[in-house]
Amino acid sequence: MKKIFAIVLAAIMALGICSAYADKYDYDAIPDEMTAEDGKYPIAFVTDVGQLKDKSFNEGIYNGTKRFAFESGLAYKYYQPANGSQATGEDRYAAMKAAVDGGAQVVVVSGFMAGPEIEKISAEQPNVKWVWVDGSAYGQNTVGLAFKEEQCGFFAGYACVKDGYTKLGFSGGGGGTNPACCRYGYGFVQGAQAAAAELGVQVDMNYSWLYGATFSDSPELTTMLEGWYESGIEVIFPCGGPMYKSAFAAASANEAWALGVDSDYSWSDVVLTSPLKGVDAATYDILKKWQDGKWDEVGGTSPVYGTAEGAIALPTSDEAWRFQKFTVEEYEAMVAAVIDGSLVIDDDYNNLKEEYSNLKLHIIE
């Protein structure tokens, strides 16, 4: 197994791939599954609801996890809670316990819903380190990774309106209880409002958490979003992992635009842009600290990653940049303003309201 690690790692390094970000690192060169000679897997990943290869949240976190393990010559394995999108707390706990029983020294756990199980098992297993993505720390053996989703939501909303789109939609996952999705949505609203005010135009936005409670695509969600497009909506932001499948199907049927989320979705020709959330880089960063004997610096903390840390962005490659009026230079100036503090984006989604000076929010329940 060590020989295989060395051969594939050498091939990756020969390509000059050195960034932790998905748009620069060839994660496909690292296998998703492996067999440990001793049957022990010191690095483990427990998925959120849905599938591992969701082209979004789960896949992004696992990319950072498997890259770290692979480069370190450590065996790794992923565990999916039973019952898919209908997974219960017991299912999540069972997957975490299976990781511990499989020899895990560090377990990376995906998703805000895992809180009660992380709290319980981290207390039961004090010698195991727990990295909870989209969560917060419970004790010294846990780290919670959070992100400033409102920033890239803002960038996307601003860019859409600056490019001439004034009829937008936001379809969120988690039923309105997922803080990350709520921040994405609130940022999207703020960005659209800011651009509309600059241009002196009026924006209308449909905003809903319907059919997204389990972060899944569904016929009901597809039908609703098709109706949005048919009513004149030009761009829809589906914020909830696999929910993108419904949005992309509706966009394709109406020759309209949709957005990606968390990862770069420019592989689809219906995607205008994708608010990026560097869960891969953040996960890799924490695991490296553990390896380097620096866990005491991060254990019991909940670091927040944003634009300044390089974890929040829009993709700017030639393939991904599909705006016709809004330029990369304008976007980069906005990023600089966020970093230097001259542009402040509110992260308290409880401040969401239905009407702004240049934006009317149609909340659909």
C-alpha positions as a Markdown table, in Angstrom:
| # | Residue | x | y | z |
|---|---|---|---|---|
| 1 | Met | 0.0 | 0.0 | 0.0 |
| 2 | Lys | 2.8 | 2.4 | 0.8 |
| 3 | Lys | 4.3 | 1.7 | -2.6 |
| 4 | Ile | 1.0 | 2.6 | -4.3 |
| 5 | Phe | 0.8 | 5.8 | -2.2 |
| 6 | Ala | 4.3 | 6.8 | -3.4 |
| 7 | Ile | 3.7 | 6.1 | -7.0 |
| 8 | Val | 0.4 | 8.0 | -7.3 |
| 9 | Leu | 1.7 | 10.9 | -5.1 |
| 10 | Ala | 4.8 | 11.2 | -7.3 |
| 11 | Ala | 2.5 | 11.4 | -10.3 |
| 12 | Ile | 0.5 | 14.2 | -8.7 |
| 13 | Met | 3.6 | 16.2 | -7.7 |
| 14 | Ala | 5.0 | 15.8 | -11.2 |
| 15 | Leu | 1.9 | 17.7 | -12.4 |
| 16 | Gly | 2.8 | 20.5 | -10.1 |
| 17 | Ile | -0.5 | 20.3 | -8.2 |
| 18 | Cys | 0.0 | 21.9 | -4.8 |
| 19 | Ser | -3.1 | 23.9 | -3.9 |
| 20 | Ala | -5.8 | 22.7 | -1.5 |
| 21 | Tyr | -8.5 | 24.1 | -3.7 |
| 22 | Ala | -10.7 | 22.0 | -5.8 |
| 23 | Asp | -10.3 | 24.0 | -9.0 |
| 24 | Lys | -6.5 | 23.5 | -8.8 |
| 25 | Tyr | -6.0 | 20.1 | -7.2 |
| 26 | Asp | -6.7 | 16.8 | -9.0 |
| 27 | Tyr | -8.7 | 15.0 | -6.4 |
| 28 | Asp | -9.8 | 12.4 | -8.9 |
| 29 | Ala | -6.2 | 11.2 | -8.9 |
| 30 | Ile | -6.7 | 9.9 | -5.3 |
| 31 | Pro | -9.0 | 6.9 | -5.0 |
| 32 | Asp | -12.1 | 7.3 | -2.8 |
| 33 | Glu | -11.7 | 3.8 | -1.4 |
| 34 | Met | -8.7 | 1.8 | -0.3 |
| 35 | Thr | -7.9 | -1.4 | 1.6 |
| 36 | Ala | -5.6 | -1.1 | 4.7 |
| 37 | Glu | -3.3 | -4.1 | 5.2 |
| 38 | Asp | -4.0 | -4.3 | 8.9 |
| 39 | Gly | -7.7 | -3.4 | 8.6 |
| 40 | Lys | -7.2 | -0.1 | 10.5 |
| 41 | Tyr | -8.2 | 3.3 | 9.1 |
| 42 | Pro | -6.7 | 6.1 | 11.3 |
| 43 | Ile | -8.4 | 8.9 | 9.1 |
| 44 | Ala | -12.1 | 8.6 | 8.8 |
| 45 | Phe | -14.9 | 10.7 | 7.2 |
| 46 | Val | -18.6 | 10.5 | 8.1 |
| 47 | Thr | -20.8 | 12.0 | 5.5 |
| 48 | Asp | -23.8 | 14.2 | 5.9 |
| 49 | Val | -27.2 | 13.1 | 4.5 |
| 50 | Gly | -27.0 | 12.2 | 0.8 |
| 51 | Gln | -24.2 | 10.5 | -1.1 |
| 52 | Leu | -20.4 | 10.9 | -0.9 |
| 53 | Lys | -20.1 | 12.0 | -4.5 |
| 54 | Asp | -22.6 | 14.8 | -4.4 |
| 55 | Lys | -20.4 | 17.3 | -6.4 |
| 56 | Ser | -20.9 | 19.6 | -3.4 |
| 57 | Phe | -20.5 | 19.6 | 0.4 |
| 58 | Asn | -19.8 | 15.9 | 1.2 |
| 59 | Glu | -17.5 | 15.5 | -1.7 |
| 60 | Gly | -15.6 | 18.7 | -1.0 |
| 61 | Ile | -14.9 | 17.7 | 2.6 |
| 62 | Tyr | -13.8 | 14.2 | 1.7 |
| 63 | Asn | -11.5 | 15.6 | -1.0 |
| 64 | Gly | -9.6 | 17.5 | 1.7 |
| 65 | Thr | -9.7 | 14.5 | 4.0 |
| 66 | Lys | -8.4 | 11.9 | 1.5 |
| 67 | Arg | -5.8 | 14.3 | 0.2 |
| 68 | Phe | -4.3 | 14.8 | 3.6 |
| 69 | Ala | -4.4 | 11.0 | 4.4 |
| 70 | Phe | -3.0 | 10.1 | 1.0 |
| 71 | Glu | -0.1 | 12.6 | 1.2 |
| 72 | Ser | 0.6 | 11.4 | 4.7 |
| 73 | Gly | 0.6 | 7.7 | 3.8 |
| 74 | Leu | -2.2 | 7.1 | 6.2 |
| 75 | Ala | -5.1 | 4.7 | 5.6 |
| 76 | Tyr | -8.5 | 6.4 | 5.2 |
| 77 | Lys | -12.1 | 5.4 | 4.9 |
| 78 | Tyr | -15.5 | 7.0 | 4.6 |
| 79 | Tyr | -18.7 | 6.0 | 6.4 |
| 80 | Gln | -22.2 | 6.9 | 5.3 |
| 81 | Pro | -25.0 | 6.9 | 7.8 |
| 82 | Ala | -27.8 | 4.4 | 7.0 |
| 83 | Asn | -31.0 | 5.6 | 5.3 |
| 84 | Gly | -29.6 | 8.2 | 3.1 |
| 85 | Ser | -31.4 | 11.5 | 3.1 |
| 86 | Gln | -33.7 | 10.1 | 5.9 |
| 87 | Ala | -30.8 | 9.4 | 8.2 |
| 88 | Thr | -31.5 | 9.7 | 11.9 |
| 89 | Gly | -29.3 | 10.7 | 14.8 |
| 90 | Glu | -28.9 | 7.0 | 15.6 |
| 91 | Asp | -27.8 | 6.4 | 12.1 |
| 92 | Arg | -25.2 | 9.2 | 12.3 |
| 93 | Tyr | -23.9 | 7.9 | 15.7 |
| 94 | Ala | -23.6 | 4.4 | 14.4 |
| 95 | Ala | -21.5 | 5.6 | 11.5 |
| 96 | Met | -19.2 | 7.6 | 13.9 |
| 97 | Lys | -18.9 | 4.5 | 16.2 |
| 98 | Ala | -18.0 | 2.4 | 13.2 |
| 99 | Ala | -15.2 | 4.8 | 12.4 |
| 100 | Val | -13.9 | 4.5 | 15.9 |
| 101 | Asp | -14.1 | 0.8 | 15.8 |
| 102 | Gly | -12.2 | 0.9 | 12.5 |
| 103 | Gly | -9.2 | 2.4 | 14.2 |
| 104 | Ala | -9.9 | 6.1 | 13.6 |
| 105 | Gln | -7.6 | 8.6 | 15.3 |
| 106 | Val | -9.2 | 11.5 | 13.7 |
| 107 | Val | -12.8 | 11.6 | 12.4 |
| 108 | Val | -14.1 | 14.3 | 10.1 |
| 109 | Val | -17.9 | 14.7 | 10.3 |
| 110 | Ser | -20.0 | 16.6 | 7.8 |
| 111 | Gly | -23.0 | 18.7 | 8.4 |
| 112 | Phe | -24.8 | 20.8 | 11.1 |
| 113 | Met | -27.3 | 18.1 | 11.9 |
| 114 | Ala | -24.6 | 15.9 | 13.6 |
| 115 | Gly | -24.3 | 18.1 | 16.7 |
| 116 | Pro | -26.0 | 15.9 | 19.3 |
| 117 | Glu | -24.0 | 12.8 | 18.1 |
| 118 | Ile | -20.7 | 14.7 | 18.1 |
| 119 | Glu | -21.3 | 15.9 | 21.6 |
| 120 | Lys | -22.1 | 12.4 | 22.8 |
| 121 | Ile | -19.4 | 10.4 | 21.1 |
| 122 | Ser | -16.6 | 13.0 | 21.6 |
| 123 | Ala | -17.2 | 12.6 | 25.4 |
| 124 | Glu | -17.2 | 8.8 | 25.1 |
| 125 | Gln | -14.1 | 8.8 | 23.0 |
| 126 | Pro | -11.8 | 11.4 | 24.5 |
| 127 | Asn | -8.7 | 10.0 | 22.8 |
| 128 | Val | -10.2 | 10.4 | 19.3 |
| 129 | Lys | -10.0 | 13.8 | 17.6 |
| 130 | Trp | -13.2 | 15.1 | 16.0 |
| 131 | Val | -13.4 | 17.7 | 13.2 |
| 132 | Trp | -17.0 | 18.9 | 12.7 |
| 133 | Val | -17.5 | 20.8 | 9.4 |
| 134 | Asp | -20.3 | 23.4 | 9.7 |
| 135 | Gly | -20.3 | 23.0 | 13.4 |
| 136 | Ser | -18.7 | 24.2 | 16.6 |
| 137 | Ala | -16.4 | 22.7 | 19.2 |
| 138 | Tyr | -17.7 | 20.8 | 22.3 |
| 139 | Gly | -14.4 | 20.1 | 24.0 |
| 140 | Gln | -10.6 | 20.0 | 23.6 |
| 141 | Asn | -10.8 | 16.9 | 21.4 |
| 142 | Thr | -13.1 | 18.6 | 18.9 |
| 143 | Val | -12.8 | 21.4 | 16.4 |
| 144 | Gly | -15.7 | 23.1 | 14.6 |
| 145 | Leu | -15.2 | 24.6 | 11.2 |
| 146 | Ala | -17.5 | 27.5 | 10.2 |
| 147 | Phe | -17.6 | 29.6 | 7.1 |
| 148 | Lys | -18.7 | 33.1 | 6.0 |
| 149 | Glu | -21.2 | 31.9 | 3.4 |
| 150 | Glu | -22.8 | 35.3 | 3.4 |
| 151 | Gln | -19.7 | 36.6 | 1.6 |
| 152 | Cys | -19.9 | 34.4 | -1.4 |
| 153 | Gly | -23.7 | 34.6 | -1.4 |
| 154 | Phe | -23.2 | 38.4 | -1.6 |
| 155 | Phe | -20.7 | 38.1 | -4.5 |
| 156 | Ala | -23.1 | 35.9 | -6.5 |
| 157 | Gly | -26.1 | 38.1 | -6.0 |
| 158 | Tyr | -24.2 | 41.3 | -6.8 |
| 159 | Ala | -22.6 | 39.7 | -9.9 |
| 160 | Cys | -26.0 | 38.5 | -11.2 |
| 161 | Val | -27.6 | 41.9 | -11.0 |
| 162 | Lys | -24.6 | 43.7 | -12.3 |
| 163 | Asp | -24.7 | 41.4 | -15.3 |
| 164 | Gly | -28.3 | 42.5 | -16.0 |
| 165 | Tyr | -30.4 | 39.9 | -14.3 |
| 166 | Thr | -33.2 | 41.4 | -12.2 |
| 167 | Lys | -35.5 | 38.4 | -11.6 |
| 168 | Leu | -33.8 | 36.0 | -9.2 |
| 169 | Gly | -34.7 | 32.9 | -7.1 |
| 170 | Phe | -33.2 | 31.3 | -4.0 |
| 171 | Ser | -34.2 | 27.7 | -3.1 |
| 172 | Gly | -32.6 | 26.7 | 0.2 |
| 173 | Gly | -31.9 | 23.4 | 1.9 |
| 174 | Gly | -32.5 | 22.4 | 5.5 |
| 175 | Gly | -36.0 | 23.9 | 5.8 |
| 176 | Gly | -34.6 | 27.2 | 6.9 |
| 177 | Thr | -32.8 | 25.7 | 10.0 |
| 178 | Asn | -29.4 | 25.3 | 8.5 |
| 179 | Pro | -27.3 | 28.3 | 9.4 |
| 180 | Ala | -24.9 | 27.9 | 6.4 |
| 181 | Cys | -27.8 | 27.9 | 3.9 |
| 182 | Cys | -29.4 | 30.8 | 5.7 |
| 183 | Arg | -26.2 | 32.8 | 5.5 |
| 184 | Tyr | -25.8 | 32.0 | 1.8 |
| 185 | Gly | -29.4 | 33.2 | 1.1 |
| 186 | Tyr | -29.1 | 36.3 | 3.2 |
| 187 | Gly | -25.8 | 37.2 | 1.5 |
| 188 | Phe | -27.4 | 36.6 | -1.9 |
| 189 | Val | -30.2 | 39.1 | -1.1 |
| 190 | Gln | -27.7 | 41.7 | 0.2 |
| 191 | Gly | -25.5 | 41.4 | -2.9 |
| 192 | Ala | -28.5 | 41.7 | -5.3 |
| 193 | Gln | -29.8 | 44.7 | -3.3 |
| 194 | Ala | -26.4 | 46.5 | -3.4 |
| 195 | Ala | -26.0 | 46.1 | -7.1 |
| 196 | Ala | -29.6 | 47.1 | -7.8 |
| 197 | Ala | -29.1 | 50.3 | -5.8 |
| 198 | Glu | -25.9 | 51.1 | -7.7 |
| 199 | Leu | -27.6 | 50.6 | -11.0 |
| 200 | Gly | -30.9 | 52.2 | -10.0 |
| 201 | Val | -32.9 | 49.2 | -11.0 |
| 202 | Gln | -35.5 | 47.1 | -9.2 |
| 203 | Val | -35.0 | 43.4 | -8.4 |
| 204 | Asp | -37.6 | 40.8 | -7.7 |
| 205 | Met | -36.5 | 37.6 | -5.9 |
| 206 | Asn | -38.4 | 34.4 | -5.0 |
| 207 | Tyr | -37.1 | 33.0 | -1.7 |
| 208 | Ser | -38.2 | 29.6 | -0.4 |
| 209 | Trp | -37.2 | 26.6 | 1.8 |
| 210 | Leu | -39.9 | 24.4 | 0.4 |
| 211 | Tyr | -39.0 | 20.8 | -0.6 |
| 212 | Gly | -35.4 | 21.2 | 0.7 |
| 213 | Ala | -35.6 | 19.9 | 4.2 |
| 214 | Thr | -33.6 | 16.8 | 3.3 |
| 215 | Phe | -31.3 | 18.5 | 0.8 |
| 216 | Ser | -32.6 | 16.3 | -2.0 |
| 217 | Asp | -33.8 | 16.8 | -5.5 |
| 218 | Ser | -37.4 | 15.8 | -6.0 |
| 219 | Pro | -40.2 | 16.0 | -8.6 |
| 220 | Glu | -42.0 | 18.5 | -6.3 |
| 221 | Leu | -38.9 | 20.8 | -6.2 |
| 222 | Thr | -38.3 | 20.5 | -9.9 |
| 223 | Thr | -41.9 | 21.4 | -10.6 |
| 224 | Met | -41.8 | 24.5 | -8.3 |
| 225 | Leu | -38.6 | 25.7 | -9.9 |
| 226 | Glu | -39.9 | 25.2 | -13.4 |
| 227 | Gly | -42.8 | 27.4 | -12.4 |
| 228 | Trp | -40.4 | 30.1 | -11.3 |
| 229 | Tyr | -38.6 | 30.1 | -14.6 |
| 230 | Glu | -41.9 | 30.1 | -16.5 |
| 231 | Ser | -43.0 | 33.1 | -14.5 |
| 232 | Gly | -39.9 | 35.1 | -15.6 |
| 233 | Ile | -37.2 | 34.2 | -13.1 |
| 234 | Glu | -33.9 | 34.3 | -14.9 |
| 235 | Val | -31.4 | 32.8 | -12.4 |
| 236 | Ile | -32.0 | 30.4 | -9.5 |
| 237 | Phe | -29.6 | 29.7 | -6.6 |
| 238 | Pro | -30.3 | 26.2 | -5.4 |
| 239 | Cys | -28.5 | 26.1 | -2.0 |
| 240 | Gly | -28.5 | 22.5 | -0.7 |
| 241 | Gly | -26.2 | 20.0 | -2.3 |
| 242 | Pro | -28.1 | 17.5 | -4.4 |
| 243 | Met | -31.0 | 20.0 | -4.7 |
| 244 | Tyr | -29.0 | 21.3 | -7.7 |
| 245 | Lys | -30.3 | 18.4 | -9.8 |
| 246 | Ser | -33.9 | 19.7 | -9.7 |
| 247 | Ala | -32.7 | 23.3 | -10.4 |
| 248 | Phe | -30.5 | 22.2 | -13.3 |
| 249 | Ala | -33.3 | 20.2 | -14.8 |
| 250 | Ala | -35.7 | 23.1 | -14.6 |
| 251 | Ala | -33.1 | 25.5 | -15.9 |
| 252 | Ser | -32.3 | 23.2 | -18.9 |
| 253 | Ala | -36.0 | 22.9 | -19.7 |
| 254 | Asn | -36.3 | 26.6 | -19.8 |
| 255 | Glu | -32.9 | 27.6 | -21.3 |
| 256 | Ala | -32.2 | 29.6 | -18.2 |
| 257 | Trp | -29.4 | 29.9 | -15.6 |
| 258 | Ala | -28.8 | 28.3 | -12.3 |
| 259 | Leu | -26.0 | 28.6 | -9.8 |
| 260 | Gly | -23.8 | 26.0 | -8.2 |
| 261 | Val | -22.9 | 25.9 | -4.5 |
| 262 | Asp | -19.9 | 25.0 | -2.4 |
| 263 | Ser | -17.9 | 23.7 | -5.4 |
| 264 | Asp | -17.3 | 24.8 | -9.0 |
| 265 | Tyr | -20.2 | 23.5 | -11.1 |
| 266 | Ser | -18.9 | 24.9 | -14.4 |
| 267 | Trp | -19.1 | 21.4 | -15.8 |
| 268 | Ser | -22.8 | 22.2 | -16.4 |
| 269 | Asp | -23.7 | 24.6 | -19.2 |
| 270 | Val | -26.7 | 25.9 | -17.2 |
| 271 | Val | -24.5 | 27.3 | -14.4 |
| 272 | Leu | -23.8 | 31.1 | -14.5 |
| 273 | Thr | -21.4 | 31.0 | -11.4 |
| 274 | Ser | -20.8 | 29.0 | -8.3 |
| 275 | Pro | -20.4 | 30.5 | -4.8 |
| 276 | Leu | -17.4 | 28.5 | -3.5 |
| 277 | Lys | -16.8 | 27.3 | 0.0 |
| 278 | Gly | -13.4 | 25.9 | 0.6 |
| 279 | Val | -14.3 | 23.0 | 2.8 |
| 280 | Asp | -11.6 | 20.9 | 1.2 |
| 281 | Ala | -8.9 | 23.4 | 2.1 |
| 282 | Ala | -10.2 | 24.1 | 5.6 |
| 283 | Thr | -10.4 | 20.3 | 6.4 |
| 284 | Tyr | -6.9 | 19.7 | 5.1 |
| 285 | Asp | -5.6 | 22.7 | 7.1 |
| 286 | Ile | -6.9 | 21.3 | 10.4 |
| 287 | Leu | -5.7 | 17.7 | 9.7 |
| 288 | Lys | -2.2 | 19.1 | 9.0 |
| 289 | Lys | -2.2 | 20.9 | 12.3 |
| 290 | Trp | -3.1 | 17.6 | 14.0 |
| 291 | Gln | -0.2 | 15.8 | 12.2 |
| 292 | Asp | 2.2 | 18.6 | 13.1 |
| 293 | Gly | 1.5 | 18.3 | 16.8 |
| 294 | Lys | -0.5 | 21.6 | 16.9 |
| 295 | Trp | -3.9 | 20.2 | 18.0 |
| 296 | Asp | -3.6 | 22.1 | 21.3 |
| 297 | Glu | -3.7 | 25.3 | 19.2 |
| 298 | Val | -7.1 | 24.4 | 17.6 |
| 299 | Gly | -8.7 | 21.9 | 19.9 |
| 300 | Gly | -11.8 | 23.3 | 21.6 |
| 301 | Thr | -12.0 | 26.1 | 19.0 |
| 302 | Ser | -14.3 | 26.9 | 16.1 |
| 303 | Pro | -12.3 | 28.8 | 13.5 |
| 304 | Val | -14.3 | 30.7 | 10.8 |
| 305 | Tyr | -13.0 | 30.7 | 7.3 |
| 306 | Gly | -13.9 | 33.6 | 4.9 |
| 307 | Thr | -12.6 | 35.6 | 2.0 |
| 308 | Ala | -9.5 | 36.8 | 3.8 |
| 309 | Glu | -8.5 | 33.1 | 4.4 |
| 310 | Gly | -9.0 | 32.2 | 0.8 |
| 311 | Ala | -11.9 | 29.9 | 1.6 |
| 312 | Ile | -14.8 | 32.0 | 0.1 |
| 313 | Ala | -14.9 | 33.0 | -3.5 |
| 314 | Leu | -16.4 | 32.9 | -7.0 |
| 315 | Pro | -14.5 | 30.8 | -9.6 |
| 316 | Thr | -12.7 | 33.0 | -12.1 |
| 317 | Ser | -11.2 | 30.6 | -14.6 |
| 318 | Asp | -12.0 | 31.2 | -18.3 |
| 319 | Glu | -14.3 | 28.1 | -18.2 |
| 320 | Ala | -16.2 | 29.2 | -15.1 |
| 321 | Trp | -16.6 | 33.0 | -15.7 |
| 322 | Arg | -19.7 | 33.3 | -17.7 |
| 323 | Phe | -20.8 | 36.9 | -17.0 |
| 324 | Gln | -21.0 | 39.2 | -20.0 |
| 325 | Lys | -21.0 | 42.6 | -18.3 |
| 326 | Phe | -19.6 | 42.0 | -14.8 |
| 327 | Thr | -15.8 | 41.6 | -15.0 |
| 328 | Val | -13.2 | 39.7 | -13.1 |
| 329 | Glu | -11.5 | 43.0 | -12.2 |
| 330 | Glu | -14.7 | 44.3 | -10.7 |
| 331 | Tyr | -15.1 | 41.1 | -8.7 |
| 332 | Glu | -11.5 | 41.3 | -7.4 |
| 333 | Ala | -12.0 | 44.9 | -6.3 |
| 334 | Met | -15.1 | 43.8 | -4.3 |
| 335 | Val | -13.0 | 40.9 | -2.7 |
| 336 | Ala | -10.3 | 43.4 | -1.8 |
| 337 | Ala | -13.0 | 45.7 | -0.2 |
| 338 | Val | -14.2 | 42.8 | 2.0 |
| 339 | Ile | -10.7 | 41.9 | 3.1 |
| 340 | Asp | -9.7 | 45.5 | 4.0 |
| 341 | Gly | -13.0 | 46.0 | 5.8 |
| 342 | Ser | -14.5 | 48.8 | 3.6 |
| 343 | Leu | -17.2 | 46.4 | 2.5 |
| 344 | Val | -19.0 | 44.7 | 5.4 |
| 345 | Ile | -21.6 | 42.0 | 4.8 |
| 346 | Asp | -24.0 | 41.2 | 7.5 |
| 347 | Asp | -24.0 | 37.6 | 8.7 |
| 348 | Asp | -27.1 | 37.8 | 10.9 |
| 349 | Tyr | -29.8 | 36.2 | 8.7 |
| 350 | Asn | -32.4 | 37.1 | 11.3 |
| 351 | Asn | -32.1 | 40.6 | 9.8 |
| 352 | Leu | -33.6 | 39.3 | 6.5 |
| 353 | Lys | -36.7 | 41.4 | 5.5 |
| 354 | Glu | -39.1 | 41.2 | 2.6 |
| 355 | Glu | -38.5 | 44.6 | 1.0 |
| 356 | Tyr | -35.4 | 46.7 | 0.5 |
| 357 | Ser | -35.0 | 50.0 | -1.4 |
| 358 | Asn | -34.3 | 48.2 | -4.7 |
| 359 | Leu | -35.3 | 44.6 | -4.0 |
| 360 | Lys | -38.7 | 42.9 | -3.4 |
| 361 | Leu | -38.4 | 39.5 | -1.7 |
| 362 | His | -41.3 | 37.1 | -2.4 |
| 363 | Ile | -41.1 | 34.6 | 0.4 |
| 364 | Ile | -42.8 | 31.4 | -0.7 |
| 365 | Glu | -43.9 | 29.1 | 2.0 |
